XYZ file of C-alpha atoms in Angstrom:
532
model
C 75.259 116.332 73.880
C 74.917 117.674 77.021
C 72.225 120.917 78.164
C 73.767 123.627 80.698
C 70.008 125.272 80.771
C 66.683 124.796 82.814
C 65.086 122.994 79.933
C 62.796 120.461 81.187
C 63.445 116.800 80.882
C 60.653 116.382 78.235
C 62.291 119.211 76.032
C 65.489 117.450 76.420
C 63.956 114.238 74.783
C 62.215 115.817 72.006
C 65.243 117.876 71.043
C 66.992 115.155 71.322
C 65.156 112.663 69.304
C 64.829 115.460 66.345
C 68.357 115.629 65.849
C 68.982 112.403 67.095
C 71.307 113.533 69.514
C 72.189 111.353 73.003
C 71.967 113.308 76.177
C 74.837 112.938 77.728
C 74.162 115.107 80.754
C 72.453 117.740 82.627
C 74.361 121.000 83.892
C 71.894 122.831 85.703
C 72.785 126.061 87.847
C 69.506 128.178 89.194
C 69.895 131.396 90.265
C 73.369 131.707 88.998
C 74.229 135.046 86.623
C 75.527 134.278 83.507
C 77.960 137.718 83.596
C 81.089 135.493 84.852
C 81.912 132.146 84.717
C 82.540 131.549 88.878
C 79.963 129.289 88.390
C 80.782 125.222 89.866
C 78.919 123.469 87.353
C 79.961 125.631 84.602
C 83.198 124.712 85.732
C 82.732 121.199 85.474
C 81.380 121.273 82.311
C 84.509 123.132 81.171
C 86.455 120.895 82.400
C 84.323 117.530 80.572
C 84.744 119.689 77.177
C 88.100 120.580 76.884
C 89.182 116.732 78.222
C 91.046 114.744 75.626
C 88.993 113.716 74.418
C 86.086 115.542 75.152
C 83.055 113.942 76.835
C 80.925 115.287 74.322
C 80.564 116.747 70.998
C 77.388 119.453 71.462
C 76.769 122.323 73.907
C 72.990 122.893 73.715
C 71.702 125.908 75.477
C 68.158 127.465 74.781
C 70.014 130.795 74.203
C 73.109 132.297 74.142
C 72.487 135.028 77.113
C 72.155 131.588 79.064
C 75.114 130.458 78.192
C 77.491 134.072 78.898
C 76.036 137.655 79.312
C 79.590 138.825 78.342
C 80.450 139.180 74.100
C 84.156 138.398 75.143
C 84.096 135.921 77.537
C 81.464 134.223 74.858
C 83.305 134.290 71.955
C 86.264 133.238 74.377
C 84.875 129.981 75.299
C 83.401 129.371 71.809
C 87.222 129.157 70.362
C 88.116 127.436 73.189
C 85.247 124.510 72.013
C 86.466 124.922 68.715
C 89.826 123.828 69.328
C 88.389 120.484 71.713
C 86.418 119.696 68.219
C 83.160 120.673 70.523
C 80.562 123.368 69.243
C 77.879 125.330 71.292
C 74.341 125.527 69.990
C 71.209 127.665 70.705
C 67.831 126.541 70.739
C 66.109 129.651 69.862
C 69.012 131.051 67.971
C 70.042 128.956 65.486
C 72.893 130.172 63.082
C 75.763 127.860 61.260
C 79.373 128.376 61.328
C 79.985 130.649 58.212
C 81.880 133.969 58.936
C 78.589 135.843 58.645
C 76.530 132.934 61.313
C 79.657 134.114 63.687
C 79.421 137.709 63.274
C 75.728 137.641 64.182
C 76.715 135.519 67.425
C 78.603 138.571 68.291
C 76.004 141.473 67.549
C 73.274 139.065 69.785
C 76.682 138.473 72.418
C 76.567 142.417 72.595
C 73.109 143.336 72.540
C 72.979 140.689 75.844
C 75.534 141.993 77.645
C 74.300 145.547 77.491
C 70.731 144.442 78.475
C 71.857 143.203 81.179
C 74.117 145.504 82.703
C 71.016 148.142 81.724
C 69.218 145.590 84.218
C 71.804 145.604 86.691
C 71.816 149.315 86.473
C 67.838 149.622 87.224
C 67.798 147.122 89.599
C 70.666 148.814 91.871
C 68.494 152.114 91.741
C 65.820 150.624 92.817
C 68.006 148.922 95.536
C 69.259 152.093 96.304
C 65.721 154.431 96.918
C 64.223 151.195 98.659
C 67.606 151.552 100.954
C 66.800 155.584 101.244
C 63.405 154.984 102.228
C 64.601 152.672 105.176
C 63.655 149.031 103.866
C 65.963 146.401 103.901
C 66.851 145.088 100.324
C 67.326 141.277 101.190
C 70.834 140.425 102.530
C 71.585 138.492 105.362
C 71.375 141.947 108.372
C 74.274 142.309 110.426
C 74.677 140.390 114.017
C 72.284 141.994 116.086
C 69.865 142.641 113.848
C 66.875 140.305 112.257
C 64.270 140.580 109.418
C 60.822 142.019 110.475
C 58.462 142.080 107.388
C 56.689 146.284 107.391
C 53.448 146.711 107.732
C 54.214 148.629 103.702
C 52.998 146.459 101.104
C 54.004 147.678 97.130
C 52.177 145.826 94.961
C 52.287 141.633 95.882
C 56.010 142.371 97.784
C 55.818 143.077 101.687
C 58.027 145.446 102.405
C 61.250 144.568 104.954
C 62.894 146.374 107.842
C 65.721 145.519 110.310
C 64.890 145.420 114.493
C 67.372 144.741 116.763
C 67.767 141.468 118.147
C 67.738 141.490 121.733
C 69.940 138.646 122.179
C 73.039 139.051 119.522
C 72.694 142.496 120.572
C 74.013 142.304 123.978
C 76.983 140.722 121.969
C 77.365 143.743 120.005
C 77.311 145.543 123.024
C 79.811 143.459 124.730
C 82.253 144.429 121.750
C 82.085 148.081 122.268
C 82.418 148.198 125.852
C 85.432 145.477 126.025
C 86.927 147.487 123.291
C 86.355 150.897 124.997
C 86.814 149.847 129.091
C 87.980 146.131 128.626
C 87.412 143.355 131.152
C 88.001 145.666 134.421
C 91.293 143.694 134.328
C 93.855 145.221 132.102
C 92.128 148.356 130.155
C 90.869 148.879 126.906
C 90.804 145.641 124.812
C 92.209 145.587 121.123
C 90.275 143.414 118.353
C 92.783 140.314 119.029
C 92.177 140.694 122.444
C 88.414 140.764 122.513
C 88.245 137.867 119.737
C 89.772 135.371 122.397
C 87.763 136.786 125.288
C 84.823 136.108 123.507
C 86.191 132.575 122.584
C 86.938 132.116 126.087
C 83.691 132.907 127.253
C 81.775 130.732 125.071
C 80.238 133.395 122.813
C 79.787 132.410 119.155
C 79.010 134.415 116.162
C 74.852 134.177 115.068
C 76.251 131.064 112.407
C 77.786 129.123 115.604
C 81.090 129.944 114.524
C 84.647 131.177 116.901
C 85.242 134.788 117.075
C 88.280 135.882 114.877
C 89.991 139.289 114.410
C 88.521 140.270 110.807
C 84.713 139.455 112.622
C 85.374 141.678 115.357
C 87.487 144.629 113.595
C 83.989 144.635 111.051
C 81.471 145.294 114.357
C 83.428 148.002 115.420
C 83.631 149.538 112.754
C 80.083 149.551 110.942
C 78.151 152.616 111.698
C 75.185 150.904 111.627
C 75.435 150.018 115.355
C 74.478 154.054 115.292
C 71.588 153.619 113.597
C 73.832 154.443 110.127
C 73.517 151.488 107.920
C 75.675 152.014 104.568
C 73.922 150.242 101.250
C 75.834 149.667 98.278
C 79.827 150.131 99.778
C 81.494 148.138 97.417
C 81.177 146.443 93.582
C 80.240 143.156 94.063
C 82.972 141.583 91.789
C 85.778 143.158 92.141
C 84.877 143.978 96.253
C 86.552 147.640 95.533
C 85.029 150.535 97.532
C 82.270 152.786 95.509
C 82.785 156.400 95.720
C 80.832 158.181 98.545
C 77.834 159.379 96.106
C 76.988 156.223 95.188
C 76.346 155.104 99.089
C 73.412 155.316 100.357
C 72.592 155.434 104.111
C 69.858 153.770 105.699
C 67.990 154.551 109.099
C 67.762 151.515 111.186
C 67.837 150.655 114.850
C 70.617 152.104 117.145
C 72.242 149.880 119.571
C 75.264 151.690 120.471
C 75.651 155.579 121.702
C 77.185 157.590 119.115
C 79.855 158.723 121.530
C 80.689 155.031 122.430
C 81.124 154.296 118.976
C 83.328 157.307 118.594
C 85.886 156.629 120.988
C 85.725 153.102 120.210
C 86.903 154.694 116.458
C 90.060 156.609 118.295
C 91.077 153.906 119.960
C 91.632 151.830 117.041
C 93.152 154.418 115.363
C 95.712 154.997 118.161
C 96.254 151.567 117.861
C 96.902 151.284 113.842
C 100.737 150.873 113.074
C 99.381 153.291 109.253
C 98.336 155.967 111.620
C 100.593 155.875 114.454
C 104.116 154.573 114.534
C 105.129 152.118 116.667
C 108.071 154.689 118.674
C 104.924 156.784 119.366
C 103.414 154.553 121.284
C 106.455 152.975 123.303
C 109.140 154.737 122.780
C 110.383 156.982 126.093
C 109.857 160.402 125.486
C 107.264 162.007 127.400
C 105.042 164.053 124.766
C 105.644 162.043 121.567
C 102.781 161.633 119.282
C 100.618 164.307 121.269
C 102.774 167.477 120.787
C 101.900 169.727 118.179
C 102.913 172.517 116.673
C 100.012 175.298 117.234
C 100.597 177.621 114.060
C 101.074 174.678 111.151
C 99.667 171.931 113.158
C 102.800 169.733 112.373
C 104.105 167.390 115.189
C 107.062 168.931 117.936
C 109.895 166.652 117.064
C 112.441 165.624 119.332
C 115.608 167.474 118.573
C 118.901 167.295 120.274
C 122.136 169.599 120.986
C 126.076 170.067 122.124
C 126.336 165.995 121.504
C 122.748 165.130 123.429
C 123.478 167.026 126.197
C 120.286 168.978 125.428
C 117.077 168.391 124.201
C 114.602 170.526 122.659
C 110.606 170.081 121.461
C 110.780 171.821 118.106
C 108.194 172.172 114.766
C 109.241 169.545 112.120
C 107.956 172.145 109.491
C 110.517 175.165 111.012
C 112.816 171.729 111.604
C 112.672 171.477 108.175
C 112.321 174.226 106.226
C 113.481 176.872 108.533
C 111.174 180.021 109.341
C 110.160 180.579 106.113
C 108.104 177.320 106.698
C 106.695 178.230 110.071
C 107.565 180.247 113.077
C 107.099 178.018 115.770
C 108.589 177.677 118.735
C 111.579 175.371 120.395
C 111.176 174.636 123.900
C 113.946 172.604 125.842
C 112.125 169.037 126.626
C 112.369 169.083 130.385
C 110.756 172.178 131.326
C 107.940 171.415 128.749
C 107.371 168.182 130.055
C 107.374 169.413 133.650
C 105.093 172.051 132.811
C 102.061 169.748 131.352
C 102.719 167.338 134.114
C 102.840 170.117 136.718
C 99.457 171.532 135.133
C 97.505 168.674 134.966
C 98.535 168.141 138.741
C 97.765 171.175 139.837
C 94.689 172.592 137.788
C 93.484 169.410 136.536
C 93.106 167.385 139.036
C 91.193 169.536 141.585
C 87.740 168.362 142.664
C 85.991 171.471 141.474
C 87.709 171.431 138.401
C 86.741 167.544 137.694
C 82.806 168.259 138.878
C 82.770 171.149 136.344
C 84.112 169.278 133.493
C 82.578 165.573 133.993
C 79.155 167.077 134.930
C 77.764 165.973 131.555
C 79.811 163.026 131.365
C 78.446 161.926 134.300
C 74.544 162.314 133.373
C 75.481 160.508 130.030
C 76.468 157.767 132.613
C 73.639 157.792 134.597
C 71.160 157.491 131.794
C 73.057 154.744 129.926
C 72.897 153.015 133.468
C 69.006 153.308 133.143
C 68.719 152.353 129.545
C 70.908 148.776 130.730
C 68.414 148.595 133.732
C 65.532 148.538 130.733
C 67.181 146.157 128.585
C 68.015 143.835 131.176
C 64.350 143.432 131.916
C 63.312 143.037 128.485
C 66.349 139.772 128.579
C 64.620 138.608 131.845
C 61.201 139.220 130.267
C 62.199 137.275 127.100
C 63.570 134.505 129.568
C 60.480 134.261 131.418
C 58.157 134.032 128.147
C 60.320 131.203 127.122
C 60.519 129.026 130.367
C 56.553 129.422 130.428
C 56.139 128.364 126.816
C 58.251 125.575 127.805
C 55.965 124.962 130.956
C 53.037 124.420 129.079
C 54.699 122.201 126.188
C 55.633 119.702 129.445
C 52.534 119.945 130.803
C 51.070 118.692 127.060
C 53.349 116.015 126.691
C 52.512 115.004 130.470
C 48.775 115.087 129.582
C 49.350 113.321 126.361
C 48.469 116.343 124.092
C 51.565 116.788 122.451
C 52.675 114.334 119.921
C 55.904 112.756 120.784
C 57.166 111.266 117.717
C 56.814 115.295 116.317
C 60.114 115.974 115.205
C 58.975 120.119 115.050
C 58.461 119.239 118.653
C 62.470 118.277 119.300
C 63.411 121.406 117.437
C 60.568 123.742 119.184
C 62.192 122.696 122.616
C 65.244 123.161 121.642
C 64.416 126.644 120.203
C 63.029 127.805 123.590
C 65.599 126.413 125.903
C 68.298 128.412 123.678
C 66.568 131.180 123.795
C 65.529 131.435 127.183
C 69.134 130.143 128.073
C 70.819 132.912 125.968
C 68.479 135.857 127.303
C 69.887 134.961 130.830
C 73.245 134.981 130.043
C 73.036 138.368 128.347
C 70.983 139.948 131.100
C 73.815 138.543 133.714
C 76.363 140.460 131.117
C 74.616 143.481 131.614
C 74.032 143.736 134.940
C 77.685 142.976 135.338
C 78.327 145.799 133.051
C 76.617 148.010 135.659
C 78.461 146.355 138.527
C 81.894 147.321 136.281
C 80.968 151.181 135.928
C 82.289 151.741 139.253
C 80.606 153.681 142.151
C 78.484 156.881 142.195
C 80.631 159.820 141.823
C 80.154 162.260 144.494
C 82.538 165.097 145.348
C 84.016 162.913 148.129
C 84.861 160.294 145.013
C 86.163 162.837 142.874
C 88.200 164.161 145.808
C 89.568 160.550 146.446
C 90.330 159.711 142.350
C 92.290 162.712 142.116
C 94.791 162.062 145.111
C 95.162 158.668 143.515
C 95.587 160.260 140.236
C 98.188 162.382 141.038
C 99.672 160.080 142.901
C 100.014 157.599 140.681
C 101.647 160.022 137.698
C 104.493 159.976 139.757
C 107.521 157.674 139.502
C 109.547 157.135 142.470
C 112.537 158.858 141.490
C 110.141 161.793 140.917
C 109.170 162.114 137.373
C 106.284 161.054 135.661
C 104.589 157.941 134.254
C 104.557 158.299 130.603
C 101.095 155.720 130.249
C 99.087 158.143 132.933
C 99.830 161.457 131.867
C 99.024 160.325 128.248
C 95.695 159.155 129.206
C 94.830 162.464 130.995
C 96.262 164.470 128.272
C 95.615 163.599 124.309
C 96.682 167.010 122.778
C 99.382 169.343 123.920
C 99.311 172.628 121.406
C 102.419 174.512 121.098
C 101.954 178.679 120.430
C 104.377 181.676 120.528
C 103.407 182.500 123.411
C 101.259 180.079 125.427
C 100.416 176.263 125.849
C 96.856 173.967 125.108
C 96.271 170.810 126.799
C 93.380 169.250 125.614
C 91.519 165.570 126.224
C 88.574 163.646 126.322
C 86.436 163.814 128.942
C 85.106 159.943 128.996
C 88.680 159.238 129.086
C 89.269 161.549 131.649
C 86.706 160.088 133.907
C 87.612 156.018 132.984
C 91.175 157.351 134.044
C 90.363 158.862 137.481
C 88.428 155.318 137.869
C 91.047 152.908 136.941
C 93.868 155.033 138.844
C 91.491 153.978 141.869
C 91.948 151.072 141.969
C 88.439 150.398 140.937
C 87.660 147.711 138.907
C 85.912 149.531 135.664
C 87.929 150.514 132.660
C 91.926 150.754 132.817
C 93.624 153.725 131.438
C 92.077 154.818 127.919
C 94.840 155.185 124.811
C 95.401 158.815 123.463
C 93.143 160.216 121.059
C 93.112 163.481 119.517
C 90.039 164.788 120.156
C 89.628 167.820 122.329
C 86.753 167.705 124.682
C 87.901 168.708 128.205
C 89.647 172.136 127.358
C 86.376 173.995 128.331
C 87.253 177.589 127.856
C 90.400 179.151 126.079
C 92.121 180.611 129.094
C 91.113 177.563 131.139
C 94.536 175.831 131.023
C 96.323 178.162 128.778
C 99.960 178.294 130.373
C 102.744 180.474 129.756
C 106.051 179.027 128.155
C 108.729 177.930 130.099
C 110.648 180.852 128.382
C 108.125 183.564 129.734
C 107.509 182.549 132.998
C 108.674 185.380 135.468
């Protein structure tokens, strides 16, 4: 006989001596739901029951619901038993083995499972308003966040809320901007890329663990870094996403800008082989991936003439379906290419132009500078608190106050000198974060990064680097009768940097968001086919 229950030892005696039964063993699982059987020593006593031959004879649970909260699963495992010559008993519901014992079984196996998935139900929309109301529900908080009980208090439960951590989140931090300006070495950083950086550095995850793709891909892509935190994503069982009603969002913390965490989101969706194919972002032709068609929005495909002797930009949808599908336009290849290249030299890359557009850009730079300068002396602050509590825990164990032989005294010391350790090291990160964001940009500066710039988009035989004009230009727009190049003005501005020579951010990968087309004549060009 064996009990898979909580039932105290004493109730396994007397239970035992009434029916004269010998315990066998003890499979005890707290905390464990009884709605699926991924349970390890539920498992093992599977295992000991269907052995031939079995270990024991008797099952003994106090009820059912213990044993399964699922009729079919039960009634499964109670065959199963059968056929091992090994029968499951209840406590508190004791029936016999008669067709009619067996079809009660199954009317209590039902009634169970629907209480508790009416539990489960309640319990999740509870979950779900404590989530709306901004308390945390329980679950170990992302890394750079920790538990802070609120001062709310429902009933004899103290409400909980996430802070930010000002130690993992620095890490965070570190995520974003490698993945957004890299290491000042070689450009934006992709999630492989980052993972060993952090390795190499010596950062660990908050468990002590190595950095690995899947860890890294999940920071950058959780909103709650914006102060978004999404409850109740996915079913816990099957790990399938929920539809978008049934998430609830949660106000927490931020610790990343919004825009950050936006371009951060093109980036790795230039970089995804399901949204961008692999020719787009290698292959040789100039405008590839960025042309589009301005009436149906469909991409301007490559399309070639008289053997390859010519080549033309034209609408896949006209391509296709001819111009009952769409009207657009076919433009030979070189004179379109020549004409964004000749525009962005010539209009975009003019001093005036650049102060204009990068004005806001720039005083989005200069207070994220200041809020770096504040959070590097709240690291140096933290330091400081911790090498003084350390201070005075010397001077106790020098005056013989403090109890050697202590071991919370070990641990305590060790729990300061980490943290006053780690603090540093982040506040070092930061500052060189500030030291990486390149110089002041004055109109002298802007004047010098757009030479540079243009000289730069230049090849020596005299045509044009594919990798700059791509990172000054995201979005070229087709029409009947002009031509839209659009970008992004952080991009912009990291481009103008790294084409310095400077040592912040290298050349930003294509998005397709339009933010540096300021006004709809701005850089609205004639086609090559209209130009006098």
């Amino acid at each position: 006989m064996i009990f898979p229950s909580r039932t105290s030892a004493a109730r396994q005696r007397d239970i035992g001596a009434s029916r004269r039964w010998e315990i066998v063993a003890d499979y005890v699982e707290p905390g464990a739901s009884a709605t699926d059987d991924r349970r390890p020593e539920f498992q093992r006593m599977i295992d000991a029951a269907t052995t031939k031959p079995p270990a024991f004879d008797v099952i003994l649970v106090r009820s059912f619901s213990r044993f399964f909260r699922d009729q079919f699963q039960l009634e499964f495992y109670v065959r199963r038993f059968a056929k091992a010559g090994v029968r499951l008993v209840s406590i508190t519901q004791e029936l016999g083995d008669d067709p009619m014992s067996n079809m009660i079984r199954q009317i209590m196996a039902l009634f169970d499972e629907y209480q508790s998935k009416e539990n489960a139900k309640h319990t999740l929309r509870a979950m779900k308003e404590n989530a709306r109301q901004g308390f945390w529900n329980g679950a170990l908080p992302p890394i750079g966040y920790r538990i802070v009980e609120a001062s709310e208090q429902r009933g004899h439960r103290i409400k909980k809320t996430l802070e930010v951590d000002p130690v993992q989140a620095e890490t965070v931090r570190l995520i974003f901007r490698l993945a957004r300006e890299g290491d000042g070495r070689a450009g934006a950083m992709g999630v492989k890329s980052i993972a060993t950086h952090l390795n190499a550095k010596g950062i660990r995850t908050r468990d002590g663990g190595r950095w690995g793709v899947d860890a890294v891909h999940k920071v950058l892509r959780r909103t709650t870094y914006i102060g978004r935190h999404r409850f109740n994503t996915k079913f816990w069982k099957t790990r399938e996403r929920k539809a978008e009603s049934e998430i609830v969002e949660m106000t927490v913390p931020a610790i990343v800008d919004k825009e950050e965490f936006e371009v951060v989101q093109m980036l790795l969706k230039s970089r995804s082989p399901a949204m961008v194919a692999p020719r787009v972002v290698s292959g040789p032709t100039l405008l590839t991936g960025i042309c589009f068609c301005a009436g149906c929005g469909g991409a301007m495909t490559l399309r070639t003439g008289k053997s390859g002797r010519y080549r033309y930009y034209t609408c896949c949808t006209k391509a296709r379906q001819g111009a009952t599908g769409c009207s657009g336009r076919t433009v030979p290849m070189e004179k379109l290419d020549n004409l964004v290249a000749e525009h962005i030299e010539q209009r975009l890359l003019q001093p005036s132009r650049l102060e204009r557009l990068l004005s806001h850009v720039l005083d989005r730079r200069k207070d994220r500078a200041e809020r770096r300068r504040s959070h590097i002396a709240d690291l140096c602050k933290r330091a400081t608190e911790a090498d003084a509590k350390l201070r005075r825990l010397y001077d106790a164990i020098e005056n013989g106050i403090a109890d050697l032989s202590d071991p919370q005294l070990k641990d305590r010391v060790t729990e300061l000198k980490a943290t006053r350790d780690q603090a540093r090291l982040d506040a070092e990160r930061a500052e060189d974060a500030i030291d990486r964001a390149g110089p002041t940009m004055t109109p002298q500066t802007l004047r010098t990064f757009a030479r540079t710039a243009r000289k730069r988009m230049r090849t020596d035989n005299g045509g044009y680097r594919r990798d700059h004009l791509r990172a000054l230009a995201q979005r070229v727009e087709v029409d009947q009768k002009e031509l839209r190049i659009m970008g992004s003005k952080s991009v912009l501005l990291r481009t103008l940097v790294a084409a310095s020579g400077a040592k912040t951010a290298g050349f930003g990968v294509p998005s397709s968001v339009p933010k540096w087309r300021a006004r709809h004549d701005s850089n609205a060009r004639p086609l090559p086919s209209e130009r006098g």
